[in-house]
C-alpha positions in Angstrom: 27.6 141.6 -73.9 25.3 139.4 -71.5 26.1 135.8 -71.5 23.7 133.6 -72.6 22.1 131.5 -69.4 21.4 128.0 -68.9 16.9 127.9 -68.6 14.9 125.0 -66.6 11.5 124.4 -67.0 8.8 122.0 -66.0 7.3 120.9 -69.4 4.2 118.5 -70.3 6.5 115.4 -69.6 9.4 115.9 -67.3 11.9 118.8 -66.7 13.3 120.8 -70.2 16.6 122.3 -70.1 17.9 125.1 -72.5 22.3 124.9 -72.5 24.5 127.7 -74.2 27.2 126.0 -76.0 30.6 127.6 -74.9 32.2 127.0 -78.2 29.5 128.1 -80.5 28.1 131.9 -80.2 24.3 130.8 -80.3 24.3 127.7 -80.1 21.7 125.2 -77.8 21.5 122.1 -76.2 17.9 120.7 -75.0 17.6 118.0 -72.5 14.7 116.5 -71.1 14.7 114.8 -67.4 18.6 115.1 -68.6 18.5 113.1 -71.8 19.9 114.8 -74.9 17.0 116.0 -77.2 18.4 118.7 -79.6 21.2 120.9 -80.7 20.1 124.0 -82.7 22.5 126.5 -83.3 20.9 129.7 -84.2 23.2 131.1 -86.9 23.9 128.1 -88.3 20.6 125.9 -88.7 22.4 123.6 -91.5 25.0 122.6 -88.4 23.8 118.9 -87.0 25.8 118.3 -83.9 24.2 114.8 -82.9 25.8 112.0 -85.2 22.1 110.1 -85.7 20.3 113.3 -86.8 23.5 114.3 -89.0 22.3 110.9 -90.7 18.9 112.1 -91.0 20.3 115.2 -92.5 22.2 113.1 -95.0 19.0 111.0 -96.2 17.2 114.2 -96.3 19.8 115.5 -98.2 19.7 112.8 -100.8 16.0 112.2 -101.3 15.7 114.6 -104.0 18.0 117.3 -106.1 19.9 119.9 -103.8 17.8 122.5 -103.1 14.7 121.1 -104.4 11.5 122.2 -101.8 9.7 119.2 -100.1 6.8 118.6 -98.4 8.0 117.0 -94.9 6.2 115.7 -92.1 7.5 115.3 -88.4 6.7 113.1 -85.9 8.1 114.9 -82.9 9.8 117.8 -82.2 12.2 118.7 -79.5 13.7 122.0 -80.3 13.1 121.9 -84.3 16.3 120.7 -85.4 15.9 118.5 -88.3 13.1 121.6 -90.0 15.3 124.4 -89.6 17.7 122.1 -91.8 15.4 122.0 -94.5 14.4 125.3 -93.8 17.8 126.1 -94.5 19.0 124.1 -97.5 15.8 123.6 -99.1 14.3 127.1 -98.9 10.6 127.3 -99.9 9.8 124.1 -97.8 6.6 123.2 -96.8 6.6 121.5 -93.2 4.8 120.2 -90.5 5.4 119.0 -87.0 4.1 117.3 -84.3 4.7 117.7 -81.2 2.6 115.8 -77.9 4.6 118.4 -75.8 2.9 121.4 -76.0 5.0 123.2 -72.8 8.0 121.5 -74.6 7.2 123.6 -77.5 6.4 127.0 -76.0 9.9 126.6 -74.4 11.4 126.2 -77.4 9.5 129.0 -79.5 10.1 131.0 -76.6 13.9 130.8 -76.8 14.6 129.7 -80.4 12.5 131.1 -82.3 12.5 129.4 -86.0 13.8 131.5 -88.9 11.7 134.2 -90.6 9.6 133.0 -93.4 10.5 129.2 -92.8 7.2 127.7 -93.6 6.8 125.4 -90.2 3.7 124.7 -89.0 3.4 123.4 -85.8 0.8 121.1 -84.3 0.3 119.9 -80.4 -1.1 116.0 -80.8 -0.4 112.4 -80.5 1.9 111.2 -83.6 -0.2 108.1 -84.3 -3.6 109.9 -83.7 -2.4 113.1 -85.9 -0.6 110.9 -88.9 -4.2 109.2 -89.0 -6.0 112.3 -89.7 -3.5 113.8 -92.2 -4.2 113.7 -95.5 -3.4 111.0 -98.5 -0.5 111.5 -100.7 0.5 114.8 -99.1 4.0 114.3 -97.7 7.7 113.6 -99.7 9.3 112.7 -96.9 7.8 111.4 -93.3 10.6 111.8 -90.2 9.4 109.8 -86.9 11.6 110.7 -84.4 9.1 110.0 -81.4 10.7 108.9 -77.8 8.1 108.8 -74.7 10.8 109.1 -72.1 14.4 107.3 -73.9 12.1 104.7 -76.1 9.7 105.0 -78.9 6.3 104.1 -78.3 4.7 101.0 -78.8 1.8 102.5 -81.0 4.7 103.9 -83.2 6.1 100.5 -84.3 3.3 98.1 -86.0 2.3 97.7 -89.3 -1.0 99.5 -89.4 1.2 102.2 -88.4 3.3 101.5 -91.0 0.9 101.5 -93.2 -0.2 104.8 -92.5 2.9 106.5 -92.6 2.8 105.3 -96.4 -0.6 106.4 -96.8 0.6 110.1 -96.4 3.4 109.5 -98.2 3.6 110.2 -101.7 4.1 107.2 -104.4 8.4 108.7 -104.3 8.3 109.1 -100.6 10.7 108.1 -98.2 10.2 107.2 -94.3 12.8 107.7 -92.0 12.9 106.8 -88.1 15.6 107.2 -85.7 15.6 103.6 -83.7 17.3 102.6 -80.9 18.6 99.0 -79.3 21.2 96.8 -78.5 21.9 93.3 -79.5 20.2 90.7 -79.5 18.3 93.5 -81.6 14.8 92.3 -81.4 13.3 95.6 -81.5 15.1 96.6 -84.3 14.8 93.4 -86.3 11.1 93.2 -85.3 10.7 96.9 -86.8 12.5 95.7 -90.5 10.0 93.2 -90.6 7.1 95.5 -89.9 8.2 98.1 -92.3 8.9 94.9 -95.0 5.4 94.1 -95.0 5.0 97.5 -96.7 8.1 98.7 -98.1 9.6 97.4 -101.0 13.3 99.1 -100.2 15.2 99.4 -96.6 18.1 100.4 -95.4 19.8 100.9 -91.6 22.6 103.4 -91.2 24.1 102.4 -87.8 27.6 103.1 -86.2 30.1 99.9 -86.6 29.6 99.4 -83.0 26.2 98.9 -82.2 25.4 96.8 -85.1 28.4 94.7 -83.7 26.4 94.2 -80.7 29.2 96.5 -78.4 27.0 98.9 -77.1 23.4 100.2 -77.5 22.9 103.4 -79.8 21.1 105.2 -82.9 19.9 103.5 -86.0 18.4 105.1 -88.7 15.6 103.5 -90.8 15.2 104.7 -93.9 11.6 103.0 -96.4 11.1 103.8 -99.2 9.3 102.4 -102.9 12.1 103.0 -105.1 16.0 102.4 -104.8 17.6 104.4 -102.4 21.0 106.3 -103.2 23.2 104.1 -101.1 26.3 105.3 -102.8 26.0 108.6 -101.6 24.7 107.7 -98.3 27.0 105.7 -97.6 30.2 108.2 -99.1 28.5 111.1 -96.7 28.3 108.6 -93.5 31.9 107.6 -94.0 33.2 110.8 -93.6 31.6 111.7 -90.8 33.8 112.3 -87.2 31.2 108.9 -86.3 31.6 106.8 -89.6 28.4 104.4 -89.7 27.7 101.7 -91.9 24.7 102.0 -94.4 23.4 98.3 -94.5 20.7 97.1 -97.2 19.7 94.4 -99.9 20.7 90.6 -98.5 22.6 91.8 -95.2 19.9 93.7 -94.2 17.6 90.5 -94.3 20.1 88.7 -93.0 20.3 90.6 -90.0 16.3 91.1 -90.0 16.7 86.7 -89.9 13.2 85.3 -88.6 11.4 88.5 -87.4 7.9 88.8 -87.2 6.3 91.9 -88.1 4.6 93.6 -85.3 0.4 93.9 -84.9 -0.8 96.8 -82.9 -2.2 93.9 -80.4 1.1 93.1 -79.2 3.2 96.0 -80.3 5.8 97.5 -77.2 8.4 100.4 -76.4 11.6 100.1 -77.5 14.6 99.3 -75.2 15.3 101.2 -72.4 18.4 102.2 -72.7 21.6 101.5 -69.9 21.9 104.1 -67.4 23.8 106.3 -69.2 23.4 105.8 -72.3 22.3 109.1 -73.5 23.6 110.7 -70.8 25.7 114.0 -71.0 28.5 115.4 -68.3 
């Protein structure tokens, strides 16, 4: 049997690396310019290594009755984690991604290929400029998980962004973002303002930690119109190896505090993270 072998390449924007996972038969690990990206493990797409996108997985799996198809959109790619998992546990998905990267992306196809008749489109544009072309009312769930480098891009963060993401979003949809800062939090208070000014429900699913101000990290964003299943949310983040808080109703505006909402005018990255961070090794 030949061992799998680690790949480099020189993508759109920076250097992509492909990592066999010791422990796991077929599994992946994709960095870029040596920041974690995504874990995909071939025979197993419903396994979510990373504790923020096993969060993502959770809201995902909530959003709607197990199994039940859905229309999702995604705003960046990496190696496809996040639609192989609905691929997988909501067969008969309908899917689309976006992906700036386009090198990124022949990397990935190259070397995971996505499941057989997983309905995945994929698409080579700017998030922003590609979410303003798409059309009204088409998406159940929208997943912006966009990072220019280690921070999401200003353009991704204002309110007329905000407002389109709800455009495409049908009247039951939900919005989800994977954030990241570190107290005093400004980004991430700035960005529940923003999405208030649009969104009648929000919630943050954080570890203990960062929302204690300890260290930076993840935090996941969810919007939505309608109530969203806390309960469960918050049952299925406890028993993670992580466990994270799910945070919403009057201690989430407490912790949102004076905020202003952002205007594209004056809209800017998030945080860059410590050295380290995100590192692996």
């Amino acid at each position: 049997m030949i061992e799998p072998i680690p790949v480099s390449r020189d993508v759109d924007h920076g250097t992509a690396k492909l990592m066999p996972d010791v422990d796991r038969k077929r599994a992946w690990l994709l960095t870029v310019d040596g920041a974690p990206q995504s874990y995909v493990d071939l025979d197993e797409p419903a396994y979510l290594e990373f504790e923020y996108v096993r969060r993502l997985g959770h809201v995902l799996d909530t959003v709607a009755d197990p199994g039940r198809p859905l229309d999702v959109l995604h705003l960046g790619g990496g190696a496809l984690t996040l639609p192989r998992y609905v691929a997988a546990t909501r067969p008969g998905s309908r899917q689309q991604v976006v992906e700036m990267d386009q090198g990124l992306l022949d990397l990935v196809m190259e070397h995971l290929p996505l499941p057989a008749g997983a309905d995945i489109a994929l698409h080579t544009a700017d998030a922003r400029a590609w979410l303003e072309s798409a059309p009204t009312n088409s998406a159940d769930v929208l997943v912006a998980d966009v990072f220019g480098g280690s921070r999401v891009p200003a353009h991704l963060t204002s309110v007329t962004y905000a407002r389109e993401a709800d455009r495409v979003l049908r009247e039951d949809g939900v919005y989800l973002a994977n954030l990241a800062d570190a107290t005093p939090f400004t980004f991430l208070r700035s960005q529940l303002a923003t999405f208030a000014t649009v969104f009648e429900e929000l919630v943050l699913i954080a570890e203990p930690a960062v929302l204690r101000g300890r260290r930076f990290g993840n935090a996941v964003l969810i919007a939505a119109h309608h109530p969203v299943n806390t309960t469960a949310l918050t049952r299925l983040t406890a028993a993670d190896a992580f466990p994270a808080r799910v945070e919403h109703g009057p201690a989430l505006r407490d912790f949102t505090g004076g905020a202003r909402p952002v205007r594209d005018e004056e809209a800017v990255p998030s945080p860059e993270p410590p050295e380290g961070a995100f590192g692996i090794g």
